[in-house]
Amino acid sequence: MSTDNLEPIAREARNLIANARGLAELEAARVALLGKQGSISALLKTLGAMSPEERQASAPAIQALRQEVADALGQRRMAMEAAALDERLAAETLDLSLPAPERPQGSVHPVSQVMEELAEIFADLGFSVATGPEIEDDWYNFSALNMPESHPARAMHDTFYFPDPAPAIDGQAPGRMLLRTHTSPVQVRTMLGTLDRQPGGAPVRIIAPGRVYRSDSDATHTPMFHQVEGLVIDRDIHLGHLKWTLQTFLAAFFERDDLVLRLRPSYFPFTEPSVEVDVGFALQGGPAGKVRVLGGSGDAPGHGWMELLGSGMVNARVLEMSGFDPNAWQGFAFGVGVDRLAMLKYGMDDLRAFFDGDGRWLRHYGFSAFDQPTLSGGVGARR
Ligand code: PHE
């Protein structure tokens, strides 16, 4: 077979390959050309029937044609696959302007939010955050805070005690274990902790937020609740520092410059003198109004005083038991309910709902994690 005779078959093959629209048609072309019954395959078969001389003359051209067709098929296939990929990529391009599908989203619990706000406000005042264990021993929770075994104030704490006394450590019997009834044991732990750094004492400026436990339950009491403790120990600290700190902190927290505090003498075994702090509020929304708006003097008509927190100058005996010389060091401490602060600032009235884990409540009263750290104006903002 001469090369001339191949020309129509070659042309036909090139057309078939060039005109294939899509991979399916290209595959059909491959079968028609190189498949068992294909036209090029048929040409190759004719070689078998030729004389050696004829075969020598014809084989190179036929082999070359077969190679050309195979190459062309391969190239066309690659081009088609690349085009298909481009098309798919173009179709799948992300449209970033489309609204994202809604996903269930958690929220920041008001208690966590308020703790963040407190940490931020007190950070502005130079306080750091301290922590202590929720399972405490008797000594830290009571004795070291000037409440010895027989002290009547212990009875007011409705303490959850653990049934068995803890085993003796190094022959020394530790106190009874309990769930801490307040954050005040962190005062003791913090003071003792500073002695490692500086025997005899070192200045302290901390807040200690955390969970506390008392056997009590109604609309304003839950067996677990939250407090934040404040403690400042330094030289020449007096009641004026306590008053300024509380006024500054509460005005920043409630975001009200007109906040008026009333300090009343009180009693706590671990502070002397002790001061109970009330905040002035007004009832708004008519005579049956229930909305309390903080601010102004509680003595004004239509106003009242609301008890907010306990505080005082750290009792000399507490300083002593924590390794500080009371003739060289003084300090103040305060303790306030975090849940109560949250209720007052964000208008919630049933404390129990805080801990029900009801998703609807959390969606309503929770905060976006992306608004962190806080909504509070901060201390610096109001100077
Ligand atoms: N620990 C006290 C309580 O829980 C509050 C308090 C703390 C009072 C610090 C004075 C000083 O009631």
Short mmCIF file of C-alpha atoms and ligand atoms in Angstrom, two decimals:
data_model
loop_
_atom_site.label_atom_id
_atom_site.label_comp_id
_atom_site.label_asym_id
_atom_site.label_seq_id
_atom_site.Cartn_x
_atom_site.Cartn_y
_atom_site.Cartn_z
CA MET A 1 0.00 0.00 0.00
CA SER A 2 1.48 3.29 -0.97
CA THR A 3 1.56 6.40 1.20
CA ASP A 4 -0.86 8.09 -1.23
CA ASN A 5 -3.55 5.55 -0.39
CA LEU A 6 -3.23 6.43 3.26
CA GLU A 7 -4.01 10.07 2.73
CA PRO A 8 -7.86 9.77 2.67
CA ILE A 9 -7.81 7.59 5.77
CA ALA A 10 -5.47 10.04 7.52
CA ARG A 11 -7.67 13.01 6.57
CA GLU A 12 -10.75 11.18 7.77
CA ALA A 13 -9.01 10.36 11.05
CA ARG A 14 -7.91 13.99 11.61
CA ASN A 15 -11.45 15.23 10.94
CA LEU A 16 -12.94 12.71 13.30
CA ILE A 17 -10.61 13.77 16.09
CA ALA A 18 -10.91 17.50 15.41
CA ASN A 19 -14.70 17.43 15.23
CA ALA A 20 -15.33 15.40 18.35
CA ARG A 21 -17.46 17.45 20.71
CA GLY A 22 -16.76 16.24 24.16
CA LEU A 23 -14.98 13.27 25.70
CA ALA A 24 -17.69 10.77 24.71
CA GLU A 25 -17.38 11.61 21.03
CA LEU A 26 -13.59 11.55 21.28
CA GLU A 27 -13.77 8.06 22.78
CA ALA A 28 -16.08 7.00 19.91
CA ALA A 29 -13.46 8.35 17.47
CA ARG A 30 -10.71 6.42 19.22
CA VAL A 31 -12.72 3.19 18.90
CA ALA A 32 -13.47 3.94 15.24
CA LEU A 33 -9.76 4.47 14.51
CA LEU A 34 -7.68 2.38 16.90
CA GLY A 35 -10.29 -0.03 18.29
CA LYS A 36 -10.38 -3.69 17.27
CA GLN A 37 -12.57 -2.90 14.27
CA GLY A 38 -11.02 0.54 13.76
CA SER A 39 -9.85 1.79 10.37
CA ILE A 40 -6.20 2.25 11.44
CA SER A 41 -6.21 -1.17 13.08
CA ALA A 42 -7.52 -2.61 9.81
CA LEU A 43 -4.58 -0.98 8.00
CA LEU A 44 -2.15 -2.55 10.43
CA LYS A 45 -3.73 -5.92 9.85
CA THR A 46 -3.05 -5.68 6.08
CA LEU A 47 0.68 -5.74 6.89
CA GLY A 48 0.38 -9.42 7.86
CA ALA A 49 -0.77 -10.40 4.41
CA MET A 50 2.05 -8.58 2.57
CA SER A 51 5.25 -9.91 1.16
CA PRO A 52 8.34 -8.90 3.15
CA GLU A 53 9.28 -6.32 0.50
CA GLU A 54 5.83 -4.77 0.40
CA ARG A 55 5.71 -4.75 4.15
CA GLN A 56 9.06 -3.00 4.37
CA ALA A 57 7.80 -0.32 1.98
CA SER A 58 4.40 0.24 3.63
CA ALA A 59 4.94 -0.38 7.34
CA PRO A 60 6.72 2.88 8.28
CA ALA A 61 3.95 5.07 6.87
CA ILE A 62 1.18 3.03 8.50
CA GLN A 63 3.03 2.95 11.84
CA ALA A 64 3.60 6.70 11.57
CA LEU A 65 -0.09 7.27 10.89
CA ARG A 66 -1.05 5.11 13.87
CA GLN A 67 1.32 7.13 16.05
CA GLU A 68 0.02 10.44 14.71
CA VAL A 69 -3.59 9.40 15.43
CA ALA A 70 -2.73 8.17 18.92
CA ASP A 71 -0.90 11.44 19.70
CA ALA A 72 -3.74 13.56 18.32
CA LEU A 73 -6.29 11.63 20.39
CA GLY A 74 -4.16 12.11 23.50
CA GLN A 75 -3.72 15.83 22.93
CA ARG A 76 -7.37 16.38 22.23
CA ARG A 77 -8.28 14.45 25.38
CA MET A 78 -5.95 16.56 27.51
CA ALA A 79 -7.28 19.78 26.03
CA MET A 80 -10.86 18.69 26.70
CA GLU A 81 -10.10 17.69 30.28
CA ALA A 82 -8.35 20.99 30.94
CA ALA A 83 -11.32 22.89 29.50
CA ALA A 84 -13.73 20.85 31.62
CA LEU A 85 -11.69 21.62 34.73
CA ASP A 86 -11.59 25.32 33.90
CA GLU A 87 -15.31 25.29 33.41
CA ARG A 88 -15.88 23.55 36.72
CA LEU A 89 -13.57 25.92 38.57
CA ALA A 90 -15.35 28.89 37.03
CA ALA A 91 -18.73 27.48 38.02
CA GLU A 92 -17.58 26.70 41.55
CA THR A 93 -16.08 30.11 42.28
CA LEU A 94 -17.02 31.21 45.81
CA ASP A 95 -19.30 34.19 45.87
CA LEU A 96 -18.12 35.92 49.01
CA SER A 97 -20.99 38.37 48.86
CA LEU A 98 -23.55 35.60 49.46
CA PRO A 99 -24.94 35.39 53.00
CA ALA A 100 -23.34 32.51 54.89
CA PRO A 101 -25.60 29.65 55.88
CA GLU A 102 -26.86 30.07 59.43
CA ARG A 103 -25.11 28.00 62.02
CA PRO A 104 -26.19 27.47 65.58
CA GLN A 105 -24.06 29.81 67.65
CA GLY A 106 -23.34 29.84 71.34
CA SER A 107 -23.27 32.97 73.44
CA VAL A 108 -21.27 34.28 76.36
CA HIS A 109 -23.15 33.77 79.64
CA PRO A 110 -23.92 37.01 81.49
CA VAL A 111 -21.85 35.80 84.46
CA SER A 112 -18.81 35.28 82.23
CA GLN A 113 -19.46 38.62 80.57
CA VAL A 114 -19.61 40.45 83.90
CA MET A 115 -16.46 38.71 85.13
CA GLU A 116 -14.69 39.89 81.98
CA GLU A 117 -15.93 43.41 82.59
CA LEU A 118 -14.73 43.33 86.19
CA ALA A 119 -11.32 42.01 85.17
CA GLU A 120 -11.04 44.79 82.62
CA ILE A 121 -12.06 47.57 85.00
CA PHE A 122 -9.74 46.35 87.74
CA ALA A 123 -6.90 45.84 85.29
CA ASP A 124 -7.19 49.58 84.60
CA LEU A 125 -6.76 50.13 88.35
CA GLY A 126 -3.67 47.92 88.51
CA PHE A 127 -5.30 44.77 89.90
CA SER A 128 -4.45 41.30 88.68
CA VAL A 129 -6.76 38.27 88.80
CA ALA A 130 -6.13 35.60 91.45
CA THR A 131 -7.82 32.23 91.85
CA GLY A 132 -8.21 29.58 94.52
CA PRO A 133 -9.77 26.13 94.84
CA GLU A 134 -13.53 25.65 95.19
CA ILE A 135 -12.93 22.68 97.48
CA GLU A 136 -11.34 24.39 100.44
CA ASP A 137 -10.29 23.38 103.87
CA ASP A 138 -11.82 24.78 106.94
CA TRP A 139 -8.73 26.79 107.84
CA TYR A 140 -8.64 28.92 104.68
CA ASN A 141 -12.42 29.36 104.47
CA PHE A 142 -12.95 30.20 108.17
CA SER A 143 -10.15 30.00 110.73
CA ALA A 144 -7.60 32.11 108.85
CA LEU A 145 -10.36 34.68 108.33
CA ASN A 146 -10.75 35.09 112.06
CA MET A 147 -13.63 32.63 112.38
CA PRO A 148 -12.38 29.95 114.76
CA GLU A 149 -14.21 26.65 115.24
CA SER A 150 -16.82 28.04 117.65
CA HIS A 151 -17.42 31.37 115.89
CA PRO A 152 -21.16 32.12 115.46
CA ALA A 153 -20.56 33.68 112.01
CA ARG A 154 -19.81 30.19 110.71
CA ALA A 155 -23.43 29.23 111.25
CA MET A 156 -24.56 31.97 108.84
CA HIS A 157 -22.72 30.40 105.92
CA ASP A 158 -24.89 27.27 105.38
CA THR A 159 -21.76 25.36 104.52
CA PHE A 160 -21.58 22.20 102.42
CA TYR A 161 -19.08 20.04 104.31
CA PHE A 162 -17.52 16.89 102.94
CA PRO A 163 -18.53 13.88 105.03
CA ASP A 164 -15.09 12.48 105.81
CA PRO A 165 -12.17 14.41 107.18
CA ALA A 166 -9.27 14.44 104.74
CA PRO A 167 -6.37 12.09 105.59
CA ALA A 168 -3.48 13.58 107.53
CA ILE A 169 -0.63 14.98 105.44
CA ASP A 170 2.86 14.65 106.98
CA GLY A 171 1.30 13.82 110.32
CA GLN A 172 -0.56 17.14 110.28
CA ALA A 173 -4.31 16.79 110.22
CA PRO A 174 -5.78 19.24 107.69
CA GLY A 175 -9.07 20.89 108.49
CA ARG A 176 -12.42 19.57 107.39
CA MET A 177 -12.94 19.94 103.66
CA LEU A 178 -15.84 22.01 102.36
CA LEU A 179 -17.11 23.86 99.30
CA ARG A 180 -15.92 27.40 99.84
CA THR A 181 -18.73 29.64 101.03
CA HIS A 182 -17.09 32.82 99.75
CA THR A 183 -14.07 33.97 97.74
CA SER A 184 -12.39 35.38 100.88
CA PRO A 185 -10.08 32.33 101.32
CA VAL A 186 -8.31 33.59 98.17
CA GLN A 187 -7.28 36.62 100.28
CA VAL A 188 -5.40 34.31 102.63
CA ARG A 189 -3.90 32.20 99.85
CA THR A 190 -2.74 35.31 98.00
CA MET A 191 -1.10 36.88 101.05
CA LEU A 192 0.63 33.63 102.00
CA GLY A 193 1.71 33.26 98.36
CA THR A 194 3.47 36.62 98.33
CA LEU A 195 5.57 35.56 101.35
CA ASP A 196 7.44 33.12 99.11
CA ARG A 197 8.60 36.10 97.07
CA GLN A 198 9.18 38.52 99.92
CA PRO A 199 9.22 37.28 103.52
CA GLY A 200 7.44 39.77 105.76
CA GLY A 201 5.02 40.81 103.03
CA ALA A 202 4.68 42.46 99.66
CA PRO A 203 2.04 44.77 98.21
CA VAL A 204 -1.06 42.98 96.96
CA ARG A 205 -3.66 44.24 94.51
CA ILE A 206 -5.95 41.46 93.28
CA ILE A 207 -9.49 40.53 92.44
CA ALA A 208 -10.59 36.93 92.77
CA PRO A 209 -13.71 36.02 90.80
CA GLY A 210 -15.20 32.55 91.13
CA ARG A 211 -17.87 30.10 92.19
CA VAL A 212 -18.97 29.80 95.79
CA TYR A 213 -21.47 27.47 97.48
CA ARG A 214 -24.11 27.74 100.16
CA SER A 215 -27.01 25.51 101.03
CA ASP A 216 -29.71 27.98 100.09
CA SER A 217 -32.29 28.20 97.29
CA ASP A 218 -34.97 30.70 96.25
CA ALA A 219 -35.47 33.38 93.55
CA THR A 220 -32.41 35.30 94.69
CA HIS A 221 -30.30 32.44 96.12
CA THR A 222 -28.88 29.38 94.41
CA PRO A 223 -26.66 26.73 96.04
CA MET A 224 -23.87 27.78 93.69
CA PHE A 225 -23.30 31.42 92.86
CA HIS A 226 -20.45 33.77 91.98
CA GLN A 227 -18.49 36.34 93.89
CA VAL A 228 -15.61 38.57 93.18
CA GLU A 229 -13.23 39.35 96.00
CA GLY A 230 -11.01 42.39 96.05
CA LEU A 231 -7.89 42.74 98.17
CA VAL A 232 -5.35 45.52 98.48
CA ILE A 233 -2.46 45.28 100.93
CA ASP A 234 0.15 47.99 101.12
CA ARG A 235 1.61 50.54 103.48
CA ASP A 236 -0.61 53.50 104.49
CA ILE A 237 -3.82 52.09 103.04
CA HIS A 238 -6.95 53.55 104.63
CA LEU A 239 -10.73 53.60 104.30
CA GLY A 240 -10.53 56.44 101.75
CA HIS A 241 -8.77 54.13 99.31
CA LEU A 242 -11.55 51.57 99.73
CA LYS A 243 -14.23 54.19 99.15
CA TRP A 244 -12.54 55.62 96.06
CA THR A 245 -11.93 52.18 94.61
CA LEU A 246 -15.54 51.07 95.07
CA GLN A 247 -16.93 54.34 93.69
CA THR A 248 -14.63 54.17 90.66
CA PHE A 249 -15.29 50.50 90.00
CA LEU A 250 -19.06 50.70 90.34
CA ALA A 251 -19.40 53.89 88.27
CA ALA A 252 -17.36 52.24 85.52
CA PHE A 253 -19.23 48.96 85.76
CA PHE A 254 -22.72 50.47 85.67
CA GLU A 255 -21.54 53.14 83.25
CA ARG A 256 -23.09 55.89 85.35
CA ASP A 257 -21.28 58.93 86.67
CA ASP A 258 -24.21 59.77 88.93
CA LEU A 259 -23.86 56.61 91.00
CA VAL A 260 -24.15 57.39 94.73
CA LEU A 261 -22.86 54.96 97.34
CA ARG A 262 -23.81 54.83 100.99
CA LEU A 263 -21.36 53.27 103.42
CA ARG A 264 -22.85 51.75 106.56
CA PRO A 265 -21.00 50.28 109.52
CA SER A 266 -21.29 46.52 109.55
CA TYR A 267 -19.60 43.41 110.86
CA PHE A 268 -17.42 40.77 109.24
CA PRO A 269 -14.95 38.77 111.33
CA PHE A 270 -12.17 39.36 108.78
CA THR A 271 -12.49 43.15 108.44
CA GLU A 272 -12.29 45.89 111.06
CA PRO A 273 -13.94 48.29 110.62
CA SER A 274 -16.46 46.63 108.32
CA VAL A 275 -18.53 48.55 105.83
CA GLU A 276 -21.68 47.54 104.01
CA VAL A 277 -22.16 49.43 100.77
CA ASP A 278 -25.54 50.44 99.36
CA VAL A 279 -26.24 52.04 96.02
CA GLY A 280 -28.97 54.61 95.31
CA PHE A 281 -31.67 53.76 92.78
CA ALA A 282 -34.94 55.08 91.43
CA LEU A 283 -38.05 53.09 90.58
CA GLN A 284 -39.20 54.01 87.10
CA GLY A 285 -42.32 53.33 85.05
CA GLY A 286 -45.10 54.83 87.21
CA PRO A 287 -46.10 54.09 90.77
CA ALA A 288 -46.33 50.35 90.05
CA GLY A 289 -43.04 50.61 88.20
CA LYS A 290 -40.61 47.80 88.75
CA VAL A 291 -37.64 49.05 86.78
CA ARG A 292 -34.82 50.05 89.04
CA VAL A 293 -32.48 52.60 87.62
CA LEU A 294 -29.26 53.00 89.54
CA GLY A 295 -27.95 56.46 90.27
CA GLY A 296 -28.73 59.42 92.49
CA SER A 297 -29.12 59.48 96.23
CA GLY A 298 -31.34 56.80 97.70
CA ASP A 299 -32.79 59.44 100.03
CA ALA A 300 -34.46 61.44 97.23
CA PRO A 301 -38.25 61.05 96.84
CA GLY A 302 -39.07 57.91 94.82
CA HIS A 303 -35.59 56.61 95.40
CA GLY A 304 -34.15 53.91 97.63
CA TRP A 305 -30.95 52.25 98.77
CA MET A 306 -30.00 48.79 97.66
CA GLU A 307 -27.51 46.68 99.53
CA LEU A 308 -24.69 45.78 97.18
CA LEU A 309 -21.57 44.48 98.87
CA GLY A 310 -19.54 43.87 102.00
CA SER A 311 -16.14 45.34 102.63
CA GLY A 312 -13.78 46.74 105.22
CA MET A 313 -10.20 47.16 106.35
CA VAL A 314 -8.45 43.81 106.62
CA ASN A 315 -8.55 42.70 110.25
CA ALA A 316 -5.12 42.83 111.93
CA ARG A 317 -5.57 39.22 113.06
CA VAL A 318 -6.09 38.12 109.43
CA LEU A 319 -2.93 39.98 108.39
CA GLU A 320 -1.05 38.27 111.18
CA MET A 321 -2.31 34.78 110.35
CA SER A 322 -1.31 35.40 106.71
CA GLY A 323 2.21 36.33 107.74
CA PHE A 324 1.96 40.13 107.48
CA ASP A 325 3.00 42.46 110.30
CA PRO A 326 -0.12 44.57 110.97
CA ASN A 327 2.03 47.41 112.27
CA ALA A 328 3.70 47.72 108.86
CA TRP A 329 0.87 46.73 106.51
CA GLN A 330 -2.76 47.65 106.10
CA GLY A 331 -5.32 46.81 103.49
CA PHE A 332 -8.91 46.68 102.46
CA ALA A 333 -11.06 43.89 101.12
CA PHE A 334 -14.47 43.64 99.55
CA GLY A 335 -16.71 40.87 98.29
CA VAL A 336 -19.61 41.26 95.88
CA GLY A 337 -22.03 38.88 94.19
CA VAL A 338 -21.27 38.68 90.46
CA ASP A 339 -24.71 37.29 89.63
CA ARG A 340 -26.29 40.19 91.49
CA LEU A 341 -24.17 42.68 89.54
CA ALA A 342 -25.28 40.98 86.30
CA MET A 343 -28.95 41.06 87.33
CA LEU A 344 -28.78 44.76 88.18
CA LYS A 345 -26.89 45.80 85.06
CA TYR A 346 -28.69 43.66 82.50
CA GLY A 347 -32.17 43.50 84.03
CA MET A 348 -32.70 39.86 84.95
CA ASP A 349 -34.86 39.07 87.94
CA ASP A 350 -34.67 35.33 88.64
CA LEU A 351 -31.25 34.07 89.65
CA ARG A 352 -32.26 30.44 89.15
CA ALA A 353 -32.61 31.02 85.38
CA PHE A 354 -28.87 31.73 85.29
CA PHE A 355 -28.11 28.08 85.86
CA ASP A 356 -30.99 26.29 84.09
CA GLY A 357 -29.06 26.02 80.82
CA ASP A 358 -32.19 27.05 78.85
CA GLY A 359 -31.02 27.89 75.32
CA ARG A 360 -33.77 30.51 74.87
CA TRP A 361 -32.65 32.38 77.99
CA LEU A 362 -29.04 32.19 76.89
CA ARG A 363 -29.87 33.45 73.41
CA HIS A 364 -31.78 36.36 74.91
CA TYR A 365 -29.41 37.39 77.69
CA GLY A 366 -26.12 36.02 76.33
CA PHE A 367 -23.44 38.14 74.67
CA SER A 368 -21.66 37.72 71.37
CA ALA A 369 -18.19 36.29 71.78
CA PHE A 370 -17.06 38.76 69.13
CA ASP A 371 -17.97 41.81 71.20
CA GLN A 372 -15.36 40.85 73.78
CA PRO A 373 -13.70 41.95 75.83
CA THR A 374 -16.55 44.03 77.18
CA LEU A 375 -19.30 46.56 76.85
CA SER A 376 -18.08 48.58 79.80
CA GLY A 377 -16.69 52.01 79.16
CA GLY A 378 -13.63 51.21 81.22
CA VAL A 379 -12.12 53.38 83.89
CA GLY A 380 -9.86 55.39 81.61
CA ALA A 381 -12.80 56.51 79.48
CA ARG A 382 -14.40 58.47 82.27
CA ARG A 383 -11.41 60.37 83.61
N1 PHE B 1 -16.93 37.25 102.26
C1 PHE B 1 -18.03 38.11 102.56
C2 PHE B 1 -19.32 37.41 102.19
O1 PHE B 1 -19.31 36.47 101.45
C3 PHE B 1 -17.94 39.43 101.82
C4 PHE B 1 -16.76 40.26 102.22
C5 PHE B 1 -15.54 40.12 101.56
C6 PHE B 1 -16.87 41.17 103.26
C7 PHE B 1 -14.47 40.89 101.94
C8 PHE B 1 -15.78 41.95 103.62
C9 PHE B 1 -14.60 41.80 102.96
O2 PHE B 1 -20.39 37.80 102.62
#
